[in-house]
Amino acid sequence: MQEKVRAAVMAALLFTIICAPAAGADRLMSRSDAEVLLSRMQQAYENVRDYTAVFHKKCVLPDDDCPDEKAFMKFQKPFALYMKWQGPAHEDQEMIYVQGLNGGQIMGHPGSFPDVTLSLAPDSGLVMHCNRRTVTQSGIGNMIAITETILEAYPRAVLRDEGNIDVYGVNCRCFSIQRSAPGKNPDDCWVKARLCASDEDLLPRRATFWDGNGTVIEDYGYSDVKFNIGLTDIDFDPDNPEYDF
């Protein structure tokens, strides 16, 4: 009987967190509620084998004029990634990264003159230009993992239920984590982080970071997401005739 009562209480809690209408951006959220929500996201992600999406990125760096980017992408677990940029920034640029292959390096070409295919380390200077995070930190699953790491690292952070927000046409439930001061590392200067996940499948669609002035310094999103479509090795092979490596 006690187990049934506990199960009923947990079910009610999850319904309140995930399904019930949110009160607004100023409603405080408990740490336990955030942990439960992230756990539910992780459980949902365990059922994902692969996906395609349009990836959107904004990255603001103090010494670089970095354009917003958009790219079509394919992802397959455990970690295989193909991307083709759609422009206007880096149009037709392509890259492939498959964990454990090509000596752990990215294979890519710029899509414009001089259109030479190179293999580069994920943390090399050329790859990291206009990026705060490496390619190995990309993907929907990493949105969950990074948020879990942040939550664990800042036990005194203020959590807020930010309500329901439309993200690329998908109704998403969002919550934020706000710390008192930015990190000492220039690449860790965020003060507020927000994660938005689809109400329908509980999988993340957007992660945004602000600095202490309220300026967005990182923004990563996924639109037109299609899960478990049956990607194969050829989707991550530079010899794929549909690619231009």
Coordinates of C-alpha atoms in Angstrom, one line a residue, residues 45-190:
Y45 CA 16.5 10.5 -24.4
E46 CA 17.4 6.9 -23.6
N47 CA 14.7 5.9 -26.2
V48 CA 16.4 8.0 -28.9
R49 CA 18.6 6.1 -31.3
D50 CA 19.2 8.9 -33.9
Y51 CA 17.7 12.1 -35.2
T52 CA 17.9 14.8 -37.8
A53 CA 17.3 18.5 -37.1
V54 CA 18.1 22.1 -38.1
F55 CA 20.7 23.4 -35.6
H56 CA 20.6 27.1 -34.7
K57 CA 23.6 28.7 -32.9
K58 CA 24.5 32.2 -31.5
C59 CA 27.8 32.7 -29.8
V60 CA 29.0 36.1 -28.6
L61 CA 32.7 36.4 -27.8
P62 CA 34.5 39.5 -26.7
D63 CA 37.2 39.6 -29.4
D64 CA 35.3 38.0 -32.3
D65 CA 32.5 39.1 -34.6
C66 CA 30.6 35.8 -34.7
P67 CA 27.6 35.4 -37.1
D68 CA 24.5 33.5 -36.2
E69 CA 24.7 30.0 -37.7
K70 CA 22.2 27.5 -39.0
A71 CA 23.0 23.9 -40.2
F72 CA 21.2 20.7 -41.1
M73 CA 22.4 17.9 -38.9
K74 CA 22.3 14.2 -38.4
F75 CA 23.1 12.5 -35.1
Q76 CA 23.4 8.8 -34.1
K77 CA 24.3 7.3 -30.8
P78 CA 26.7 6.8 -29.2
F79 CA 28.2 9.9 -31.0
A80 CA 28.2 10.3 -34.8
L81 CA 27.5 13.8 -36.1
Y82 CA 27.1 15.2 -39.7
M83 CA 26.4 18.9 -40.3
K84 CA 25.9 21.0 -43.4
W85 CA 25.5 24.7 -43.0
Q86 CA 22.6 26.4 -44.6
G87 CA 23.8 30.0 -44.6
P88 CA 24.1 32.8 -44.9
A89 CA 27.1 32.1 -42.6
H90 CA 29.4 29.3 -43.9
E91 CA 26.9 28.1 -46.5
D92 CA 27.6 24.6 -47.8
Q93 CA 30.3 24.0 -45.2
E94 CA 30.2 20.3 -44.1
M95 CA 31.7 18.4 -41.2
I96 CA 31.6 14.8 -39.9
Y97 CA 32.7 13.6 -36.5
V98 CA 32.4 10.0 -35.4
Q99 CA 33.6 9.0 -32.0
G100 CA 36.5 6.5 -32.3
L101 CA 37.1 7.1 -36.0
N102 CA 39.6 9.3 -38.0
G103 CA 41.9 9.4 -35.0
G104 CA 39.4 11.3 -33.0
Q105 CA 39.4 14.2 -35.4
I106 CA 36.7 16.2 -37.3
M107 CA 36.6 16.0 -41.0
G108 CA 35.4 19.1 -42.7
H109 CA 35.5 21.5 -45.6
P110 CA 34.5 25.2 -45.8
G111 CA 32.2 24.9 -48.8
S112 CA 33.8 27.8 -50.6
F113 CA 37.3 28.6 -51.9
P114 CA 39.7 27.2 -51.0
D115 CA 37.4 24.2 -50.6
V116 CA 39.9 21.7 -49.1
T117 CA 38.9 18.9 -46.8
L118 CA 40.8 18.8 -43.6
S119 CA 41.0 16.7 -40.5
L120 CA 41.3 18.7 -37.3
A121 CA 41.2 18.1 -33.5
P122 CA 37.8 19.1 -32.0
D123 CA 39.6 21.6 -29.7
S124 CA 41.9 23.1 -32.3
G125 CA 42.0 26.8 -32.8
L126 CA 40.4 26.8 -36.2
V127 CA 37.5 24.6 -35.1
M128 CA 37.0 26.6 -31.8
H129 CA 36.8 30.0 -33.6
C130 CA 33.5 31.5 -32.6
N131 CA 32.7 28.6 -30.3
R132 CA 32.7 28.3 -26.6
R133 CA 32.1 24.5 -26.6
T134 CA 33.6 21.7 -28.6
V135 CA 31.7 19.5 -31.0
T136 CA 31.8 16.7 -28.5
Q137 CA 29.5 18.8 -26.3
S138 CA 26.9 19.3 -29.0
G139 CA 23.6 17.5 -29.4
I140 CA 20.3 17.2 -27.6
G141 CA 21.6 14.7 -25.0
N142 CA 24.4 17.0 -24.0
M143 CA 21.9 19.8 -23.3
I144 CA 20.5 17.5 -20.6
A145 CA 24.0 16.5 -19.3
I146 CA 25.4 20.1 -19.2
T147 CA 22.3 21.3 -17.3
E148 CA 22.6 18.5 -14.8
T149 CA 26.3 19.4 -14.3
I150 CA 25.4 23.1 -13.8
L151 CA 22.7 22.2 -11.3
E152 CA 25.1 20.0 -9.3
A153 CA 27.9 22.6 -9.4
Y154 CA 25.8 25.5 -8.1
P155 CA 23.7 24.3 -5.1
R156 CA 22.8 27.9 -4.1
A157 CA 21.6 28.9 -7.6
V158 CA 18.1 30.3 -7.9
L159 CA 15.8 28.1 -10.0
R160 CA 12.8 29.5 -11.8
D161 CA 9.9 27.9 -13.7
E162 CA 9.8 30.1 -16.8
G163 CA 6.6 28.7 -18.1
N164 CA 5.7 27.7 -21.6
I165 CA 7.5 29.2 -24.5
D166 CA 7.2 28.6 -28.3
V167 CA 10.5 27.2 -29.6
Y168 CA 10.6 27.0 -33.4
G169 CA 6.9 26.1 -33.4
V170 CA 7.1 23.6 -30.5
N171 CA 5.4 24.3 -27.2
C172 CA 8.1 23.9 -24.6
R173 CA 8.3 24.0 -20.8
C174 CA 11.3 26.1 -19.7
F175 CA 13.2 26.5 -16.5
S176 CA 16.3 28.6 -15.6
I177 CA 19.3 28.4 -13.3
Q178 CA 20.8 31.7 -12.1
R179 CA 24.0 32.0 -10.2
S180 CA 25.2 35.1 -8.3
A181 CA 28.3 35.8 -10.4
P182 CA 30.0 34.7 -13.6
G183 CA 32.9 32.2 -13.6
K184 CA 36.5 33.4 -13.7
N185 CA 37.2 31.7 -17.0
P186 CA 36.3 33.9 -20.0
D187 CA 34.4 30.9 -21.5
D188 CA 32.4 30.6 -18.4
C189 CA 30.9 34.1 -18.0
W190 CA 27.2 33.2 -18.0

